[in-house]
């Protein structure tokens, strides 16, 4: 008996090849416009409050055209959330146990503030998602963020074991870093008003970064390089 599979028709080959091709630059630009508009609206109004019609209009599309790219509001929200988490993790550099603690801590904090400063709507959207109980992001938190957190905590524990830093609860140390860096987005309106400013500027973030580095250096009893 011949058990060979039948040869797919040419149309099937064409469809497979089309799916394998990278999206065009024009399509990617349209997707970026939609995701940018959606990120802003979801950050400001939440999942329930952000209307698809307004998201589409601000991106320069009709609601019908938007749904061609994302078939539902939930699909669009999940795409935005995935993009935010990808970027957040990209700035959450892994700490190497073989590196210098002071330099790595400084770089880690710099990356966290950089994400908060350059992608405020994404940062606010992630906060809203967590406040809502992580209905869409719970699996990503468990499967993607938790392993990286565990690896970073292990790096701190290794440094402590080598006598390079003082032992503290490193998991809560990481939570504190996240809370402070995130706070400069979530509370930036209040922080700006209290300084009689329209908005926080790069200097505010630089000063916050320097202070947080100093605080951690004092807590961990490490000397900072000049």
mmCIF file with all atom_site columns, C-alpha atoms in Angstrom:
data_model
loop_
_atom_site.group_PDB
_atom_site.id
_atom_site.type_symbol
_atom_site.label_atom_id
_atom_site.label_alt_id
_atom_site.label_comp_id
_atom_site.label_asym_id
_atom_site.label_entity_id
_atom_site.label_seq_id
_atom_site.pdbx_PDB_ins_code
_atom_site.Cartn_x
_atom_site.Cartn_y
_atom_site.Cartn_z
_atom_site.occupancy
_atom_site.B_iso_or_equiv
_atom_site.pdbx_formal_charge
_atom_site.auth_seq_id
_atom_site.auth_comp_id
_atom_site.auth_asym_id
_atom_site.auth_atom_id
_atom_site.pdbx_PDB_model_num
ATOM 1   C CA . UNK A 1 1   ? 0.000   0.000  0.000  1.00 0.00 ? 1   UNK A CA 1
ATOM 2   C CA . UNK A 1 2   ? 1.285   3.466  -0.839 1.00 0.00 ? 2   UNK A CA 1
ATOM 3   C CA . UNK A 1 3   ? 1.157   5.521  2.363  1.00 0.00 ? 3   UNK A CA 1
ATOM 4   C CA . UNK A 1 4   ? 2.559   8.682  0.776  1.00 0.00 ? 4   UNK A CA 1
ATOM 5   C CA . UNK A 1 5   ? 0.546   11.790 1.416  1.00 0.00 ? 5   UNK A CA 1
ATOM 6   C CA . UNK A 1 6   ? -1.146  13.360 -1.610 1.00 0.00 ? 6   UNK A CA 1
ATOM 7   C CA . UNK A 1 7   ? 0.566   16.376 -3.128 1.00 0.00 ? 7   UNK A CA 1
ATOM 8   C CA . UNK A 1 8   ? -1.216  19.592 -2.102 1.00 0.00 ? 8   UNK A CA 1
ATOM 9   C CA . UNK A 1 9   ? -2.706  21.610 -4.929 1.00 0.00 ? 9   UNK A CA 1
ATOM 10  C CA . UNK A 1 10  ? -0.768  24.597 -6.234 1.00 0.00 ? 10  UNK A CA 1
ATOM 11  C CA . UNK A 1 11  ? -3.218  26.954 -4.547 1.00 0.00 ? 11  UNK A CA 1
ATOM 12  C CA . UNK A 1 12  ? -2.354  25.442 -1.145 1.00 0.00 ? 12  UNK A CA 1
ATOM 13  C CA . UNK A 1 13  ? 1.350   25.953 -1.825 1.00 0.00 ? 13  UNK A CA 1
ATOM 14  C CA . UNK A 1 14  ? 0.676   29.559 -2.756 1.00 0.00 ? 14  UNK A CA 1
ATOM 15  C CA . UNK A 1 15  ? -1.328  30.148 0.415  1.00 0.00 ? 15  UNK A CA 1
ATOM 16  C CA . UNK A 1 16  ? 1.405   28.621 2.583  1.00 0.00 ? 16  UNK A CA 1
ATOM 17  C CA . UNK A 1 17  ? 4.065   30.734 0.896  1.00 0.00 ? 17  UNK A CA 1
ATOM 18  C CA . UNK A 1 18  ? 1.975   33.875 1.357  1.00 0.00 ? 18  UNK A CA 1
ATOM 19  C CA . UNK A 1 19  ? 1.586   33.149 5.067  1.00 0.00 ? 19  UNK A CA 1
ATOM 20  C CA . UNK A 1 20  ? 5.351   32.601 5.396  1.00 0.00 ? 20  UNK A CA 1
ATOM 21  C CA . UNK A 1 21  ? 6.205   35.932 3.775  1.00 0.00 ? 21  UNK A CA 1
ATOM 22  C CA . UNK A 1 22  ? 6.949   38.837 6.018  1.00 0.00 ? 22  UNK A CA 1
ATOM 23  C CA . UNK A 1 23  ? 4.287   41.559 6.116  1.00 0.00 ? 23  UNK A CA 1
ATOM 24  C CA . UNK A 1 24  ? 4.983   44.539 3.891  1.00 0.00 ? 24  UNK A CA 1
ATOM 25  C CA . UNK A 1 25  ? 6.366   47.799 5.243  1.00 0.00 ? 25  UNK A CA 1
ATOM 26  C CA . UNK A 1 26  ? 3.028   49.479 4.512  1.00 0.00 ? 26  UNK A CA 1
ATOM 27  C CA . UNK A 1 27  ? 1.132   46.873 6.504  1.00 0.00 ? 27  UNK A CA 1
ATOM 28  C CA . UNK A 1 28  ? 3.554   47.197 9.420  1.00 0.00 ? 28  UNK A CA 1
ATOM 29  C CA . UNK A 1 29  ? 3.110   50.979 9.419  1.00 0.00 ? 29  UNK A CA 1
ATOM 30  C CA . UNK A 1 30  ? -0.665  50.558 9.590  1.00 0.00 ? 30  UNK A CA 1
ATOM 31  C CA . UNK A 1 31  ? -0.355  48.075 12.442 1.00 0.00 ? 31  UNK A CA 1
ATOM 32  C CA . UNK A 1 32  ? 1.946   50.459 14.326 1.00 0.00 ? 32  UNK A CA 1
ATOM 33  C CA . UNK A 1 33  ? -0.562  53.274 13.903 1.00 0.00 ? 33  UNK A CA 1
ATOM 34  C CA . UNK A 1 34  ? -3.396  51.120 15.219 1.00 0.00 ? 34  UNK A CA 1
ATOM 35  C CA . UNK A 1 35  ? -1.388  49.794 18.154 1.00 0.00 ? 35  UNK A CA 1
ATOM 36  C CA . UNK A 1 36  ? -0.152  53.278 19.066 1.00 0.00 ? 36  UNK A CA 1
ATOM 37  C CA . UNK A 1 37  ? -3.662  54.692 19.122 1.00 0.00 ? 37  UNK A CA 1
ATOM 38  C CA . UNK A 1 38  ? -5.001  51.672 21.024 1.00 0.00 ? 38  UNK A CA 1
ATOM 39  C CA . UNK A 1 39  ? -2.217  51.846 23.602 1.00 0.00 ? 39  UNK A CA 1
ATOM 40  C CA . UNK A 1 40  ? -3.029  55.477 24.360 1.00 0.00 ? 40  UNK A CA 1
ATOM 41  C CA . UNK A 1 41  ? -6.782  54.889 24.654 1.00 0.00 ? 41  UNK A CA 1
ATOM 42  C CA . UNK A 1 42  ? -6.478  51.705 26.715 1.00 0.00 ? 42  UNK A CA 1
ATOM 43  C CA . UNK A 1 43  ? -4.002  53.432 29.044 1.00 0.00 ? 43  UNK A CA 1
ATOM 44  C CA . UNK A 1 44  ? -6.306  56.401 29.601 1.00 0.00 ? 44  UNK A CA 1
ATOM 45  C CA . UNK A 1 45  ? -9.699  54.660 29.617 1.00 0.00 ? 45  UNK A CA 1
ATOM 46  C CA . UNK A 1 46  ? -9.035  50.991 30.332 1.00 0.00 ? 46  UNK A CA 1
ATOM 47  C CA . UNK A 1 47  ? -10.206 48.009 28.299 1.00 0.00 ? 47  UNK A CA 1
ATOM 48  C CA . UNK A 1 48  ? -13.913 48.561 28.896 1.00 0.00 ? 48  UNK A CA 1
ATOM 49  C CA . UNK A 1 49  ? -13.853 52.330 28.469 1.00 0.00 ? 49  UNK A CA 1
ATOM 50  C CA . UNK A 1 50  ? -11.830 52.614 25.265 1.00 0.00 ? 50  UNK A CA 1
ATOM 51  C CA . UNK A 1 51  ? -14.169 52.697 22.204 1.00 0.00 ? 51  UNK A CA 1
ATOM 52  C CA . UNK A 1 52  ? -12.992 50.943 19.044 1.00 0.00 ? 52  UNK A CA 1
ATOM 53  C CA . UNK A 1 53  ? -14.473 53.730 16.920 1.00 0.00 ? 53  UNK A CA 1
ATOM 54  C CA . UNK A 1 54  ? -12.259 56.353 18.558 1.00 0.00 ? 54  UNK A CA 1
ATOM 55  C CA . UNK A 1 55  ? -9.179  54.126 18.441 1.00 0.00 ? 55  UNK A CA 1
ATOM 56  C CA . UNK A 1 56  ? -9.744  53.597 14.728 1.00 0.00 ? 56  UNK A CA 1
ATOM 57  C CA . UNK A 1 57  ? -10.447 57.267 14.026 1.00 0.00 ? 57  UNK A CA 1
ATOM 58  C CA . UNK A 1 58  ? -7.314  58.470 15.803 1.00 0.00 ? 58  UNK A CA 1
ATOM 59  C CA . UNK A 1 59  ? -5.259  55.932 13.849 1.00 0.00 ? 59  UNK A CA 1
ATOM 60  C CA . UNK A 1 60  ? -6.783  57.157 10.575 1.00 0.00 ? 60  UNK A CA 1
ATOM 61  C CA . UNK A 1 61  ? -8.971  54.110 9.954  1.00 0.00 ? 61  UNK A CA 1
ATOM 62  C CA . UNK A 1 62  ? -12.622 53.194 9.991  1.00 0.00 ? 62  UNK A CA 1
ATOM 63  C CA . UNK A 1 63  ? -13.867 50.731 12.577 1.00 0.00 ? 63  UNK A CA 1
ATOM 64  C CA . UNK A 1 64  ? -14.387 48.222 9.782  1.00 0.00 ? 64  UNK A CA 1
ATOM 65  C CA . UNK A 1 65  ? -10.789 48.605 8.566  1.00 0.00 ? 65  UNK A CA 1
ATOM 66  C CA . UNK A 1 66  ? -9.428  48.237 12.088 1.00 0.00 ? 66  UNK A CA 1
ATOM 67  C CA . UNK A 1 67  ? -11.330 44.987 12.519 1.00 0.00 ? 67  UNK A CA 1
ATOM 68  C CA . UNK A 1 68  ? -9.651  43.703 9.350  1.00 0.00 ? 68  UNK A CA 1
ATOM 69  C CA . UNK A 1 69  ? -6.349  43.745 11.260 1.00 0.00 ? 69  UNK A CA 1
ATOM 70  C CA . UNK A 1 70  ? -7.735  42.823 14.686 1.00 0.00 ? 70  UNK A CA 1
ATOM 71  C CA . UNK A 1 71  ? -11.052 40.953 14.619 1.00 0.00 ? 71  UNK A CA 1
ATOM 72  C CA . UNK A 1 72  ? -12.168 42.047 18.089 1.00 0.00 ? 72  UNK A CA 1
ATOM 73  C CA . UNK A 1 73  ? -11.482 44.569 20.802 1.00 0.00 ? 73  UNK A CA 1
ATOM 74  C CA . UNK A 1 74  ? -10.011 41.794 22.941 1.00 0.00 ? 74  UNK A CA 1
ATOM 75  C CA . UNK A 1 75  ? -7.635  40.745 20.150 1.00 0.00 ? 75  UNK A CA 1
ATOM 76  C CA . UNK A 1 76  ? -6.459  44.342 19.791 1.00 0.00 ? 76  UNK A CA 1
ATOM 77  C CA . UNK A 1 77  ? -5.984  44.762 23.533 1.00 0.00 ? 77  UNK A CA 1
ATOM 78  C CA . UNK A 1 78  ? -4.016  41.527 23.774 1.00 0.00 ? 78  UNK A CA 1
ATOM 79  C CA . UNK A 1 79  ? -1.781  42.639 20.889 1.00 0.00 ? 79  UNK A CA 1
ATOM 80  C CA . UNK A 1 80  ? -1.072  45.954 22.612 1.00 0.00 ? 80  UNK A CA 1
ATOM 81  C CA . UNK A 1 81  ? -0.439  44.247 25.932 1.00 0.00 ? 81  UNK A CA 1
ATOM 82  C CA . UNK A 1 82  ? 1.945   41.740 24.326 1.00 0.00 ? 82  UNK A CA 1
ATOM 83  C CA . UNK A 1 83  ? 3.869   44.592 22.712 1.00 0.00 ? 83  UNK A CA 1
ATOM 84  C CA . UNK A 1 84  ? 4.139   46.415 26.043 1.00 0.00 ? 84  UNK A CA 1
ATOM 85  C CA . UNK A 1 85  ? 5.309   43.305 27.886 1.00 0.00 ? 85  UNK A CA 1
ATOM 86  C CA . UNK A 1 86  ? 7.881   42.549 25.164 1.00 0.00 ? 86  UNK A CA 1
ATOM 87  C CA . UNK A 1 87  ? 9.298   46.054 25.507 1.00 0.00 ? 87  UNK A CA 1
ATOM 88  C CA . UNK A 1 88  ? 9.126   45.945 29.312 1.00 0.00 ? 88  UNK A CA 1
ATOM 89  C CA . UNK A 1 89  ? 11.060  42.686 29.394 1.00 0.00 ? 89  UNK A CA 1
ATOM 90  C CA . UNK A 1 90  ? 13.544  44.096 26.898 1.00 0.00 ? 90  UNK A CA 1
ATOM 91  C CA . UNK A 1 91  ? 14.347  46.852 29.406 1.00 0.00 ? 91  UNK A CA 1
ATOM 92  C CA . UNK A 1 92  ? 14.396  44.372 32.280 1.00 0.00 ? 92  UNK A CA 1
ATOM 93  C CA . UNK A 1 93  ? 17.929  43.253 31.543 1.00 0.00 ? 93  UNK A CA 1
ATOM 94  C CA . UNK A 1 94  ? 19.072  40.065 33.176 1.00 0.00 ? 94  UNK A CA 1
ATOM 95  C CA . UNK A 1 95  ? 21.578  40.561 35.974 1.00 0.00 ? 95  UNK A CA 1
ATOM 96  C CA . UNK A 1 96  ? 24.693  38.439 35.536 1.00 0.00 ? 96  UNK A CA 1
ATOM 97  C CA . UNK A 1 97  ? 26.136  36.918 38.692 1.00 0.00 ? 97  UNK A CA 1
ATOM 98  C CA . UNK A 1 98  ? 29.582  37.290 37.119 1.00 0.00 ? 98  UNK A CA 1
ATOM 99  C CA . UNK A 1 99  ? 29.223  41.044 36.650 1.00 0.00 ? 99  UNK A CA 1
ATOM 100 C CA . UNK A 1 100 ? 30.016  43.936 38.960 1.00 0.00 ? 100 UNK A CA 1
ATOM 101 C CA . UNK A 1 101 ? 27.002  44.491 41.266 1.00 0.00 ? 101 UNK A CA 1
ATOM 102 C CA . UNK A 1 102 ? 27.220  48.289 41.324 1.00 0.00 ? 102 UNK A CA 1
ATOM 103 C CA . UNK A 1 103 ? 27.461  48.636 37.553 1.00 0.00 ? 103 UNK A CA 1
ATOM 104 C CA . UNK A 1 104 ? 24.712  46.138 36.873 1.00 0.00 ? 104 UNK A CA 1
ATOM 105 C CA . UNK A 1 105 ? 22.316  47.661 39.401 1.00 0.00 ? 105 UNK A CA 1
ATOM 106 C CA . UNK A 1 106 ? 22.897  51.110 37.923 1.00 0.00 ? 106 UNK A CA 1
ATOM 107 C CA . UNK A 1 107 ? 22.219  49.809 34.402 1.00 0.00 ? 107 UNK A CA 1
ATOM 108 C CA . UNK A 1 108 ? 19.118  47.935 35.499 1.00 0.00 ? 108 UNK A CA 1
ATOM 109 C CA . UNK A 1 109 ? 17.616  51.022 37.130 1.00 0.00 ? 109 UNK A CA 1
ATOM 110 C CA . UNK A 1 110 ? 18.517  53.137 34.099 1.00 0.00 ? 110 UNK A CA 1
ATOM 111 C CA . UNK A 1 111 ? 16.710  50.710 31.799 1.00 0.00 ? 111 UNK A CA 1
ATOM 112 C CA . UNK A 1 112 ? 13.609  50.686 34.008 1.00 0.00 ? 112 UNK A CA 1
ATOM 113 C CA . UNK A 1 113 ? 13.413  54.479 34.091 1.00 0.00 ? 113 UNK A CA 1
ATOM 114 C CA . UNK A 1 114 ? 14.054  54.596 30.335 1.00 0.00 ? 114 UNK A CA 1
ATOM 115 C CA . UNK A 1 115 ? 11.045  52.391 29.668 1.00 0.00 ? 115 UNK A CA 1
ATOM 116 C CA . UNK A 1 116 ? 8.871   54.474 31.988 1.00 0.00 ? 116 UNK A CA 1
ATOM 117 C CA . UNK A 1 117 ? 10.025  57.728 30.409 1.00 0.00 ? 117 UNK A CA 1
ATOM 118 C CA . UNK A 1 118 ? 9.815   56.710 26.751 1.00 0.00 ? 118 UNK A CA 1
ATOM 119 C CA . UNK A 1 119 ? 6.649   54.583 26.826 1.00 0.00 ? 119 UNK A CA 1
ATOM 120 C CA . UNK A 1 120 ? 4.384   56.164 29.435 1.00 0.00 ? 120 UNK A CA 1
ATOM 121 C CA . UNK A 1 121 ? 1.095   54.957 27.934 1.00 0.00 ? 121 UNK A CA 1
ATOM 122 C CA . UNK A 1 122 ? 2.370   51.392 27.801 1.00 0.00 ? 122 UNK A CA 1
ATOM 123 C CA . UNK A 1 123 ? 3.503   51.626 31.386 1.00 0.00 ? 123 UNK A CA 1
ATOM 124 C CA . UNK A 1 124 ? 0.132   53.023 32.481 1.00 0.00 ? 124 UNK A CA 1
ATOM 125 C CA . UNK A 1 125 ? -1.726  50.344 30.539 1.00 0.00 ? 125 UNK A CA 1
ATOM 126 C CA . UNK A 1 126 ? 0.267   47.614 32.303 1.00 0.00 ? 126 UNK A CA 1
ATOM 127 C CA . UNK A 1 127 ? -0.535  49.176 35.677 1.00 0.00 ? 127 UNK A CA 1
ATOM 128 C CA . UNK A 1 128 ? -4.257  49.292 34.848 1.00 0.00 ? 128 UNK A CA 1
ATOM 129 C CA . UNK A 1 129 ? -4.115  45.645 33.830 1.00 0.00 ? 129 UNK A CA 1
ATOM 130 C CA . UNK A 1 130 ? -2.525  44.698 37.161 1.00 0.00 ? 130 UNK A CA 1
ATOM 131 C CA . UNK A 1 131 ? -5.010  46.795 39.168 1.00 0.00 ? 131 UNK A CA 1
ATOM 132 C CA . UNK A 1 132 ? -7.846  45.022 37.346 1.00 0.00 ? 132 UNK A CA 1
ATOM 133 C CA . UNK A 1 133 ? -6.461  41.673 38.510 1.00 0.00 ? 133 UNK A CA 1
ATOM 134 C CA . UNK A 1 134 ? -4.451  40.846 35.363 1.00 0.00 ? 134 UNK A CA 1
ATOM 135 C CA . UNK A 1 135 ? -7.404  39.322 33.440 1.00 0.00 ? 135 UNK A CA 1
ATOM 136 C CA . UNK A 1 136 ? -5.358  39.199 30.230 1.00 0.00 ? 136 UNK A CA 1
ATOM 137 C CA . UNK A 1 137 ? -1.749  39.247 31.469 1.00 0.00 ? 137 UNK A CA 1
ATOM 138 C CA . UNK A 1 138 ? -1.741  36.690 34.295 1.00 0.00 ? 138 UNK A CA 1
ATOM 139 C CA . UNK A 1 139 ? -0.192  33.945 32.173 1.00 0.00 ? 139 UNK A CA 1
ATOM 140 C CA . UNK A 1 140 ? 2.501   36.300 30.849 1.00 0.00 ? 140 UNK A CA 1
ATOM 141 C CA . UNK A 1 141 ? 3.362   37.351 34.402 1.00 0.00 ? 141 UNK A CA 1
ATOM 142 C CA . UNK A 1 142 ? 3.707   33.731 35.507 1.00 0.00 ? 142 UNK A CA 1
ATOM 143 C CA . UNK A 1 143 ? 5.394   32.358 32.397 1.00 0.00 ? 143 UNK A CA 1
ATOM 144 C CA . UNK A 1 144 ? 7.602   35.241 31.231 1.00 0.00 ? 144 UNK A CA 1
ATOM 145 C CA . UNK A 1 145 ? 8.174   37.726 34.038 1.00 0.00 ? 145 UNK A CA 1
ATOM 146 C CA . UNK A 1 146 ? 8.456   35.306 36.977 1.00 0.00 ? 146 UNK A CA 1
ATOM 147 C CA . UNK A 1 147 ? 11.393  33.298 35.531 1.00 0.00 ? 147 UNK A CA 1
ATOM 148 C CA . UNK A 1 148 ? 13.381  36.455 34.812 1.00 0.00 ? 148 UNK A CA 1
ATOM 149 C CA . UNK A 1 149 ? 12.637  37.772 38.295 1.00 0.00 ? 149 UNK A CA 1
ATOM 150 C CA . UNK A 1 150 ? 13.830  34.482 39.801 1.00 0.00 ? 150 UNK A CA 1
ATOM 151 C CA . UNK A 1 151 ? 17.056  34.660 37.781 1.00 0.00 ? 151 UNK A CA 1
ATOM 152 C CA . UNK A 1 152 ? 17.706  38.233 38.910 1.00 0.00 ? 152 UNK A CA 1
ATOM 153 C CA . UNK A 1 153 ? 17.015  37.341 42.550 1.00 0.00 ? 153 UNK A CA 1
ATOM 154 C CA . UNK A 1 154 ? 19.472  34.449 42.177 1.00 0.00 ? 154 UNK A CA 1
ATOM 155 C CA . UNK A 1 155 ? 22.125  36.872 40.915 1.00 0.00 ? 155 UNK A CA 1
ATOM 156 C CA . UNK A 1 156 ? 21.635  39.060 43.999 1.00 0.00 ? 156 UNK A CA 1
ATOM 157 C CA . UNK A 1 157 ? 21.823  35.973 46.221 1.00 0.00 ? 157 UNK A CA 1
ATOM 158 C CA . UNK A 1 158 ? 25.071  34.933 44.531 1.00 0.00 ? 158 UNK A CA 1
ATOM 159 C CA . UNK A 1 159 ? 26.600  38.363 45.139 1.00 0.00 ? 159 UNK A CA 1
ATOM 160 C CA . UNK A 1 160 ? 25.527  38.190 48.769 1.00 0.00 ? 160 UNK A CA 1
ATOM 161 C CA . UNK A 1 161 ? 27.064  34.741 49.095 1.00 0.00 ? 161 UNK A CA 1
ATOM 162 C CA . UNK A 1 162 ? 30.335  36.133 47.749 1.00 0.00 ? 162 UNK A CA 1
ATOM 163 C CA . UNK A 1 163 ? 30.238  38.942 50.311 1.00 0.00 ? 163 UNK A CA 1
ATOM 164 C CA . UNK A 1 164 ? 29.855  41.588 47.592 1.00 0.00 ? 164 UNK A CA 1
ATOM 165 C CA . UNK A 1 165 ? 26.541  42.961 48.865 1.00 0.00 ? 165 UNK A CA 1
ATOM 166 C CA . UNK A 1 166 ? 24.589  42.852 52.110 1.00 0.00 ? 166 UNK A CA 1
ATOM 167 C CA . UNK A 1 167 ? 21.876  40.171 52.338 1.00 0.00 ? 167 UNK A CA 1
ATOM 168 C CA . UNK A 1 168 ? 18.305  41.490 52.224 1.00 0.00 ? 168 UNK A CA 1
ATOM 169 C CA . UNK A 1 169 ? 15.025  40.162 50.832 1.00 0.00 ? 169 UNK A CA 1
ATOM 170 C CA . UNK A 1 170 ? 15.998  40.434 47.186 1.00 0.00 ? 170 UNK A CA 1
ATOM 171 C CA . UNK A 1 171 ? 12.564  39.668 45.783 1.00 0.00 ? 171 UNK A CA 1
ATOM 172 C CA . UNK A 1 172 ? 11.069  42.601 47.649 1.00 0.00 ? 172 UNK A CA 1
ATOM 173 C CA . UNK A 1 173 ? 14.076  44.683 46.679 1.00 0.00 ? 173 UNK A CA 1
ATOM 174 C CA . UNK A 1 174 ? 13.134  44.075 43.052 1.00 0.00 ? 174 UNK A CA 1
ATOM 175 C CA . UNK A 1 175 ? 9.488   44.899 43.781 1.00 0.00 ? 175 UNK A CA 1
ATOM 176 C CA . UNK A 1 176 ? 10.626  48.201 45.313 1.00 0.00 ? 176 UNK A CA 1
ATOM 177 C CA . UNK A 1 177 ? 12.661  49.071 42.218 1.00 0.00 ? 177 UNK A CA 1
ATOM 178 C CA . UNK A 1 178 ? 9.647   48.364 40.014 1.00 0.00 ? 178 UNK A CA 1
ATOM 179 C CA . UNK A 1 179 ? 7.319   50.363 42.256 1.00 0.00 ? 179 UNK A CA 1
ATOM 180 C CA . UNK A 1 180 ? 9.537   53.452 42.257 1.00 0.00 ? 180 UNK A CA 1
ATOM 181 C CA . UNK A 1 181 ? 10.327  53.442 38.545 1.00 0.00 ? 181 UNK A CA 1
ATOM 182 C CA . UNK A 1 182 ? 6.681   52.730 37.711 1.00 0.00 ? 182 UNK A CA 1
ATOM 183 C CA . UNK A 1 183 ? 5.557   55.450 40.098 1.00 0.00 ? 183 UNK A CA 1
ATOM 184 C CA . UNK A 1 184 ? 7.254   58.111 38.018 1.00 0.00 ? 184 UNK A CA 1
ATOM 185 C CA . UNK A 1 185 ? 4.749   57.300 35.285 1.00 0.00 ? 185 UNK A CA 1
ATOM 186 C CA . UNK A 1 186 ? 1.641   56.575 37.325 1.00 0.00 ? 186 UNK A CA 1
ATOM 187 C CA . UNK A 1 187 ? 2.141   59.623 39.551 1.00 0.00 ? 187 UNK A CA 1
ATOM 188 C CA . UNK A 1 188 ? 3.907   61.912 37.122 1.00 0.00 ? 188 UNK A CA 1
ATOM 189 C CA . UNK A 1 189 ? 1.042   64.428 37.003 1.00 0.00 ? 189 UNK A CA 1
ATOM 190 C CA . UNK A 1 190 ? 1.169   64.823 40.781 1.00 0.00 ? 190 UNK A CA 1
ATOM 191 C CA . UNK A 1 191 ? 4.982   64.998 40.825 1.00 0.00 ? 191 UNK A CA 1
ATOM 192 C CA . UNK A 1 192 ? 4.944   67.651 38.100 1.00 0.00 ? 192 UNK A CA 1
ATOM 193 C CA . UNK A 1 193 ? 2.249   69.737 39.826 1.00 0.00 ? 193 UNK A CA 1
ATOM 194 C CA . UNK A 1 194 ? 4.176   69.665 43.090 1.00 0.00 ? 194 UNK A CA 1
ATOM 195 C CA . UNK A 1 195 ? 7.143   71.161 41.232 1.00 0.00 ? 195 UNK A CA 1
ATOM 196 C CA . UNK A 1 196 ? 4.996   73.734 39.397 1.00 0.00 ? 196 UNK A CA 1
ATOM 197 C CA . UNK A 1 197 ? 5.744   72.032 36.077 1.00 0.00 ? 197 UNK A CA 1
ATOM 198 C CA . UNK A 1 198 ? 3.527   71.051 33.192 1.00 0.00 ? 198 UNK A CA 1
ATOM 199 C CA . UNK A 1 199 ? 5.237   67.661 33.024 1.00 0.00 ? 199 UNK A CA 1
ATOM 200 C CA . UNK A 1 200 ? 8.275   65.807 34.281 1.00 0.00 ? 200 UNK A CA 1
ATOM 201 C CA . UNK A 1 201 ? 11.344  66.240 32.121 1.00 0.00 ? 201 UNK A CA 1
ATOM 202 C CA . UNK A 1 202 ? 14.502  64.228 31.457 1.00 0.00 ? 202 UNK A CA 1
ATOM 203 C CA . UNK A 1 203 ? 16.234  65.959 34.359 1.00 0.00 ? 203 UNK A CA 1
ATOM 204 C CA . UNK A 1 204 ? 13.604  64.697 36.812 1.00 0.00 ? 204 UNK A CA 1
ATOM 205 C CA . UNK A 1 205 ? 14.106  61.138 35.646 1.00 0.00 ? 205 UNK A CA 1
ATOM 206 C CA . UNK A 1 206 ? 17.886  61.503 35.835 1.00 0.00 ? 206 UNK A CA 1
ATOM 207 C CA . UNK A 1 207 ? 17.686  62.787 39.419 1.00 0.00 ? 207 UNK A CA 1
ATOM 208 C CA . UNK A 1 208 ? 15.286  60.017 40.406 1.00 0.00 ? 208 UNK A CA 1
ATOM 209 C CA . UNK A 1 209 ? 17.609  57.444 38.870 1.00 0.00 ? 209 UNK A CA 1
ATOM 210 C CA . UNK A 1 210 ? 20.639  58.798 40.719 1.00 0.00 ? 210 UNK A CA 1
ATOM 211 C CA . UNK A 1 211 ? 18.770  58.846 44.030 1.00 0.00 ? 211 UNK A CA 1
ATOM 212 C CA . UNK A 1 212 ? 17.444  55.302 43.625 1.00 0.00 ? 212 UNK A CA 1
ATOM 213 C CA . UNK A 1 213 ? 20.931  54.034 42.801 1.00 0.00 ? 213 UNK A CA 1
ATOM 214 C CA . UNK A 1 214 ? 22.260  55.740 45.945 1.00 0.00 ? 214 UNK A CA 1
ATOM 215 C CA . UNK A 1 215 ? 19.472  54.242 48.044 1.00 0.00 ? 215 UNK A CA 1
ATOM 216 C CA . UNK A 1 216 ? 20.207  50.735 46.814 1.00 0.00 ? 216 UNK A CA 1
ATOM 217 C CA . UNK A 1 217 ? 23.946  51.196 47.264 1.00 0.00 ? 217 UNK A CA 1
ATOM 218 C CA . UNK A 1 218 ? 23.382  52.194 50.876 1.00 0.00 ? 218 UNK A CA 1
ATOM 219 C CA . UNK A 1 219 ? 20.971  49.296 51.468 1.00 0.00 ? 219 UNK A CA 1
ATOM 220 C CA . UNK A 1 220 ? 23.310  46.746 49.892 1.00 0.00 ? 220 UNK A CA 1
ATOM 221 C CA . UNK A 1 221 ? 26.436  48.357 51.377 1.00 0.00 ? 221 UNK A CA 1
ATOM 222 C CA . UNK A 1 222 ? 28.312  48.716 48.106 1.00 0.00 ? 222 UNK A CA 1
ATOM 223 C CA . UNK A 1 223 ? 30.504  51.522 46.846 1.00 0.00 ? 223 UNK A CA 1
ATOM 224 C CA . UNK A 1 224 ? 29.399  53.279 43.686 1.00 0.00 ? 224 UNK A CA 1
ATOM 225 C CA . UNK A 1 225 ? 31.918  53.965 40.905 1.00 0.00 ? 225 UNK A CA 1
ATOM 226 C CA . UNK A 1 226 ? 32.576  57.611 40.137 1.00 0.00 ? 226 UNK A CA 1
#
